[in-house]
């Protein structure tokens, strides 16, 4: 469940499962058009339970669009997208409880204190949850999990970027999700804040067995925390491999590959003919 979507969530009907038995995420032939521009061009992706999959690519590759579709924020133009066997764009409340979505940095409600906002959200979720949705995770447990107990009385506007990203994760954990979708979670973070974030992700993956999909353009980050890397270029997944092999699948040196990821992709426009 996204933070912004939480405050205006509506109950929806639950779709029928159609994914492979072991796949938590199943994507086949995914295309997304914005007017005449094609952002995603035939993406295929499967993620099994407990995997940490890193979507690696430069700015403009389509990473955010892919994550928004997986999180039910955007509707695909064509193709099949299933998360827990359901189409995210029309999934019900039980599906949203199983899915934690953290998109780009969210800056609203800066006057709230950390604990107060989490308790409010937990209470509201408890009041609207349907049979089959788990009870909210205790706020104290969430704060301890993301190492924010000492920041519980801070106002959101006073948090540094690393703390704010941990708060975003804390919010997403209230509903006890089985999968986390994280869009460029360490973008613009310094080394210390980035390290703090990586520790939280490692614990959620190893200690909680959570399935995690995150996007980045940082090859070192992908190698540090991913079980598998999927390289997205110009709207296509060009390779999926072990993290250590990512640069070897690119026709150039490791420096060439890092340079590509570190700069906006100077692509030819992908327009409808």
Short mmCIF file of C-alpha atoms in Angstrom, two decimals:
data_model
loop_
_atom_site.label_atom_id
_atom_site.label_comp_id
_atom_site.label_asym_id
_atom_site.label_seq_id
_atom_site.Cartn_x
_atom_site.Cartn_y
_atom_site.Cartn_z
CA UNK A 1 0.00 0.00 0.00
CA UNK A 2 1.37 3.46 -0.88
CA UNK A 3 1.35 6.28 1.67
CA UNK A 4 -0.58 8.72 -0.50
CA UNK A 5 -3.05 6.05 -1.57
CA UNK A 6 -3.71 5.02 2.04
CA UNK A 7 -5.71 8.12 2.82
CA UNK A 8 -8.13 7.63 -0.10
CA UNK A 9 -8.20 3.84 -0.42
CA UNK A 10 -11.37 2.14 -1.61
CA UNK A 11 -12.37 -1.48 -1.36
CA UNK A 12 -12.21 -3.29 -4.69
CA UNK A 13 -13.17 -6.75 -5.85
CA UNK A 14 -10.48 -9.43 -5.79
CA UNK A 15 -9.34 -10.90 -9.11
CA UNK A 16 -8.64 -14.54 -9.85
CA UNK A 17 -5.16 -16.01 -9.51
CA UNK A 18 -3.42 -16.79 -12.79
CA UNK A 19 0.30 -16.75 -12.02
CA UNK A 20 2.70 -19.70 -11.94
CA UNK A 21 2.61 -21.55 -8.62
CA UNK A 22 5.95 -20.26 -7.26
CA UNK A 23 5.87 -16.76 -8.75
CA UNK A 24 4.91 -13.86 -6.52
CA UNK A 25 5.28 -11.51 -9.50
CA UNK A 26 4.53 -12.55 -13.08
CA UNK A 27 4.93 -10.07 -15.93
CA UNK A 28 4.66 -11.03 -19.60
CA UNK A 29 4.75 -8.81 -22.68
CA UNK A 30 4.24 -5.61 -20.67
CA UNK A 31 3.93 -2.42 -22.72
CA UNK A 32 3.18 1.08 -21.45
CA UNK A 33 2.47 4.04 -23.71
CA UNK A 34 2.24 7.69 -22.67
CA UNK A 35 0.44 9.17 -25.63
CA UNK A 36 2.75 8.45 -28.56
CA UNK A 37 5.75 7.56 -26.38
CA UNK A 38 6.48 3.95 -25.40
CA UNK A 39 7.97 3.72 -21.90
CA UNK A 40 7.98 -0.08 -21.51
CA UNK A 41 8.50 -2.37 -24.51
CA UNK A 42 7.61 -5.98 -23.90
CA UNK A 43 8.92 -6.54 -20.37
CA UNK A 44 8.95 -10.13 -19.06
CA UNK A 45 9.73 -10.74 -15.38
CA UNK A 46 9.11 -13.42 -12.76
CA UNK A 47 9.98 -13.07 -9.08
CA UNK A 48 9.71 -15.95 -6.63
CA UNK A 49 8.93 -15.74 -2.93
CA UNK A 50 11.80 -14.48 -0.78
CA UNK A 51 13.90 -13.08 -3.64
CA UNK A 52 15.56 -9.67 -3.64
CA UNK A 53 15.46 -8.51 -7.26
CA UNK A 54 17.13 -5.27 -8.30
CA UNK A 55 15.93 -3.47 -11.44
CA UNK A 56 19.11 -1.75 -12.64
CA UNK A 57 19.10 0.96 -15.28
CA UNK A 58 19.83 4.61 -16.09
CA UNK A 59 17.39 7.48 -15.67
CA UNK A 60 14.65 7.29 -18.28
CA UNK A 61 14.87 3.51 -18.66
CA UNK A 62 11.29 2.94 -17.43
CA UNK A 63 12.07 1.82 -13.87
CA UNK A 64 9.52 4.07 -12.16
CA UNK A 65 6.79 3.17 -14.65
CA UNK A 66 7.41 -0.53 -14.03
CA UNK A 67 7.22 -0.10 -10.24
CA UNK A 68 4.07 2.00 -10.47
CA UNK A 69 2.39 -0.71 -12.55
CA UNK A 70 3.46 -3.44 -10.11
CA UNK A 71 2.08 -1.34 -7.25
CA UNK A 72 -1.26 -0.71 -8.95
CA UNK A 73 -0.65 3.03 -9.39
CA UNK A 74 -0.66 2.85 -13.21
CA UNK A 75 -2.46 0.61 -15.67
CA UNK A 76 -0.48 -1.21 -18.38
CA UNK A 77 -1.27 -0.50 -22.02
CA UNK A 78 -0.98 -4.20 -22.85
CA UNK A 79 0.49 -7.41 -21.50
CA UNK A 80 -0.06 -9.53 -18.40
CA UNK A 81 0.82 -8.31 -14.89
CA UNK A 82 0.05 -10.46 -11.86
CA UNK A 83 1.17 -9.95 -8.27
CA UNK A 84 -0.10 -12.67 -5.93
CA UNK A 85 -2.20 -13.85 -8.86
CA UNK A 86 -4.08 -10.58 -9.27
CA UNK A 87 -3.98 -7.61 -11.62
CA UNK A 88 -2.60 -4.79 -9.41
CA UNK A 89 -4.66 -2.13 -11.19
CA UNK A 90 -7.94 -3.61 -9.95
CA UNK A 91 -6.90 -5.60 -6.87
CA UNK A 92 -8.82 -5.45 -3.60
CA UNK A 93 -7.98 -4.43 -0.06
CA UNK A 94 -6.57 -7.85 0.88
CA UNK A 95 -4.06 -7.57 -1.98
CA UNK A 96 -2.99 -4.08 -0.91
CA UNK A 97 -2.41 -5.33 2.62
CA UNK A 98 0.06 -7.88 1.23
CA UNK A 99 1.93 -5.30 -0.87
CA UNK A 100 4.09 -2.51 0.53
CA UNK A 101 4.93 0.17 -2.02
CA UNK A 102 7.51 2.91 -1.46
CA UNK A 103 7.75 5.20 -4.48
CA UNK A 104 9.84 8.38 -4.78
CA UNK A 105 10.34 10.43 -1.58
CA UNK A 106 7.01 11.49 -0.07
CA UNK A 107 7.08 14.89 1.68
CA UNK A 108 3.52 15.50 2.89
CA UNK A 109 2.38 15.79 6.54
CA UNK A 110 5.77 17.08 7.70
CA UNK A 111 4.21 18.39 10.94
CA UNK A 112 3.25 14.92 12.19
CA UNK A 113 5.43 13.11 14.70
CA UNK A 114 6.72 9.74 13.54
CA UNK A 115 4.91 7.58 16.11
CA UNK A 116 1.67 9.59 15.92
CA UNK A 117 1.34 9.21 12.15
CA UNK A 118 2.14 5.50 12.24
CA UNK A 119 -0.41 4.94 15.03
CA UNK A 120 -3.04 6.91 13.13
CA UNK A 121 -2.42 4.89 9.98
CA UNK A 122 -2.46 1.59 11.90
CA UNK A 123 -5.77 2.51 13.54
CA UNK A 124 -7.33 3.54 10.25
CA UNK A 125 -6.15 0.36 8.54
CA UNK A 126 -7.60 -1.71 11.40
CA UNK A 127 -10.94 0.05 10.98
CA UNK A 128 -11.25 -0.66 7.23
CA UNK A 129 -9.53 -4.04 6.92
CA UNK A 130 -11.66 -6.88 5.61
CA UNK A 131 -11.68 -10.56 6.63
CA UNK A 132 -8.51 -12.13 5.30
CA UNK A 133 -6.41 -9.01 5.96
CA UNK A 134 -3.98 -9.36 8.87
CA UNK A 135 -4.08 -7.20 11.98
CA UNK A 136 -1.76 -4.19 11.74
CA UNK A 137 1.76 -4.70 13.01
CA UNK A 138 2.30 -2.95 16.39
CA UNK A 139 3.87 0.46 15.85
CA UNK A 140 6.56 -0.19 18.46
CA UNK A 141 7.62 -3.32 16.58
CA UNK A 142 7.75 -1.41 13.30
CA UNK A 143 9.89 1.35 14.79
CA UNK A 144 12.29 -1.20 16.22
CA UNK A 145 12.42 -3.08 12.94
CA UNK A 146 13.54 -0.02 10.97
CA UNK A 147 15.70 1.29 13.83
CA UNK A 148 13.66 4.42 14.46
CA UNK A 149 12.71 3.97 18.12
CA UNK A 150 14.94 6.91 19.03
CA UNK A 151 13.23 9.10 16.41
CA UNK A 152 9.64 8.28 17.39
CA UNK A 153 8.83 11.78 18.67
CA UNK A 154 10.56 13.64 15.84
CA UNK A 155 8.44 15.48 13.32
CA UNK A 156 8.65 14.16 9.78
CA UNK A 157 9.96 17.49 8.55
CA UNK A 158 12.96 17.19 10.89
CA UNK A 159 14.10 13.78 9.63
CA UNK A 160 17.17 13.56 7.45
CA UNK A 161 16.81 11.72 4.14
CA UNK A 162 17.96 8.35 5.48
CA UNK A 163 15.51 8.52 8.38
CA UNK A 164 12.74 9.63 6.05
CA UNK A 165 13.30 6.63 3.81
CA UNK A 166 13.18 4.36 6.85
CA UNK A 167 9.91 6.01 7.86
CA UNK A 168 8.50 5.33 4.39
CA UNK A 169 9.39 1.66 4.85
CA UNK A 170 7.92 1.69 8.37
CA UNK A 171 4.63 2.94 6.96
CA UNK A 172 4.59 0.22 4.32
CA UNK A 173 5.19 -2.46 6.99
CA UNK A 174 2.10 -1.59 9.06
CA UNK A 175 -0.11 -3.95 7.03
CA UNK A 176 2.38 -6.86 7.34
CA UNK A 177 3.14 -7.02 3.59
CA UNK A 178 4.71 -10.05 1.95
CA UNK A 179 6.40 -8.00 -0.78
CA UNK A 180 8.07 -4.58 -0.84
CA UNK A 181 8.29 -2.48 -4.02
CA UNK A 182 10.91 0.26 -3.65
CA UNK A 183 11.54 2.84 -6.37
CA UNK A 184 15.08 4.27 -6.19
CA UNK A 185 15.03 4.16 -2.38
CA UNK A 186 18.61 5.42 -1.98
CA UNK A 187 18.55 8.16 -4.60
CA UNK A 188 20.28 11.32 -3.30
CA UNK A 189 21.24 9.64 0.00
CA UNK A 190 24.74 10.01 1.40
CA UNK A 191 26.95 6.99 2.14
CA UNK A 192 25.91 6.72 5.82
CA UNK A 193 22.17 6.95 5.10
CA UNK A 194 22.57 4.50 2.23
CA UNK A 195 24.32 2.03 4.53
CA UNK A 196 21.53 2.35 7.11
CA UNK A 197 18.96 1.62 4.44
CA UNK A 198 20.85 -1.43 3.17
CA UNK A 199 20.90 -2.87 6.70
CA UNK A 200 17.11 -2.59 6.93
CA UNK A 201 16.66 -4.27 3.54
CA UNK A 202 19.02 -7.10 4.47
CA UNK A 203 17.09 -7.77 7.66
CA UNK A 204 13.70 -7.75 5.93
CA UNK A 205 14.99 -10.20 3.33
CA UNK A 206 16.88 -12.57 5.63
CA UNK A 207 15.08 -12.10 8.95
CA UNK A 208 11.51 -11.79 7.66
CA UNK A 209 11.77 -13.70 4.39
CA UNK A 210 10.19 -10.79 2.53
CA UNK A 211 10.16 -10.57 -1.26
CA UNK A 212 11.74 -7.28 -2.34
CA UNK A 213 11.93 -5.54 -5.72
CA UNK A 214 13.84 -2.28 -5.87
CA UNK A 215 15.17 -0.02 -8.58
CA UNK A 216 18.54 1.71 -8.76
CA UNK A 217 21.09 3.00 -11.22
CA UNK A 218 23.94 2.08 -8.83
CA UNK A 219 25.72 -1.11 -9.91
CA UNK A 220 27.54 -1.45 -6.57
CA UNK A 221 24.24 -1.26 -4.70
CA UNK A 222 22.70 -3.91 -6.93
CA UNK A 223 25.66 -6.19 -6.29
CA UNK A 224 25.53 -5.55 -2.55
CA UNK A 225 21.89 -6.38 -1.82
CA UNK A 226 20.41 -8.23 -4.82
CA UNK A 227 19.91 -11.95 -5.30
CA UNK A 228 19.27 -11.21 -8.96
CA UNK A 229 19.70 -8.18 -11.20
CA UNK A 230 17.41 -7.32 -14.12
CA UNK A 231 18.96 -4.67 -16.39
CA UNK A 232 16.39 -2.30 -17.91
CA UNK A 233 17.44 -0.20 -20.91
CA UNK A 234 15.12 1.89 -23.09
CA UNK A 235 12.05 0.14 -21.73
CA UNK A 236 13.37 -3.41 -22.27
CA UNK A 237 14.81 -5.91 -19.80
CA UNK A 238 17.99 -6.72 -21.68
CA UNK A 239 19.33 -9.30 -19.24
CA UNK A 240 18.61 -11.00 -15.91
CA UNK A 241 21.56 -12.49 -14.05
CA UNK A 242 23.48 -12.85 -10.81
CA UNK A 243 24.60 -9.43 -9.49
CA UNK A 244 28.30 -10.10 -10.13
CA UNK A 245 27.58 -10.82 -13.81
CA UNK A 246 25.60 -7.66 -14.63
CA UNK A 247 28.38 -5.64 -16.25
CA UNK A 248 29.69 -8.71 -18.12
CA UNK A 249 26.42 -8.87 -20.08
CA UNK A 250 27.07 -5.35 -21.43
CA UNK A 251 29.35 -4.97 -24.51
CA UNK A 252 32.00 -2.78 -22.88
CA UNK A 253 34.19 -2.39 -19.82
CA UNK A 254 32.91 -2.12 -16.22
CA UNK A 255 33.67 1.62 -16.42
CA UNK A 256 31.60 1.92 -19.60
CA UNK A 257 28.69 0.23 -17.85
CA UNK A 258 28.93 2.46 -14.77
CA UNK A 259 29.13 5.55 -16.98
CA UNK A 260 25.97 4.46 -18.78
CA UNK A 261 24.10 4.00 -15.50
CA UNK A 262 25.36 7.30 -14.12
CA UNK A 263 24.07 9.52 -16.91
CA UNK A 264 20.70 10.05 -18.49
CA UNK A 265 20.25 7.58 -21.32
CA UNK A 266 20.64 9.50 -24.59
CA UNK A 267 18.16 7.42 -26.50
CA UNK A 268 16.37 7.73 -29.78
CA UNK A 269 12.73 8.62 -29.05
CA UNK A 270 10.38 5.65 -29.08
CA UNK A 271 7.34 6.97 -30.91
CA UNK A 272 4.35 5.28 -32.43
CA UNK A 273 4.78 4.85 -36.18
#
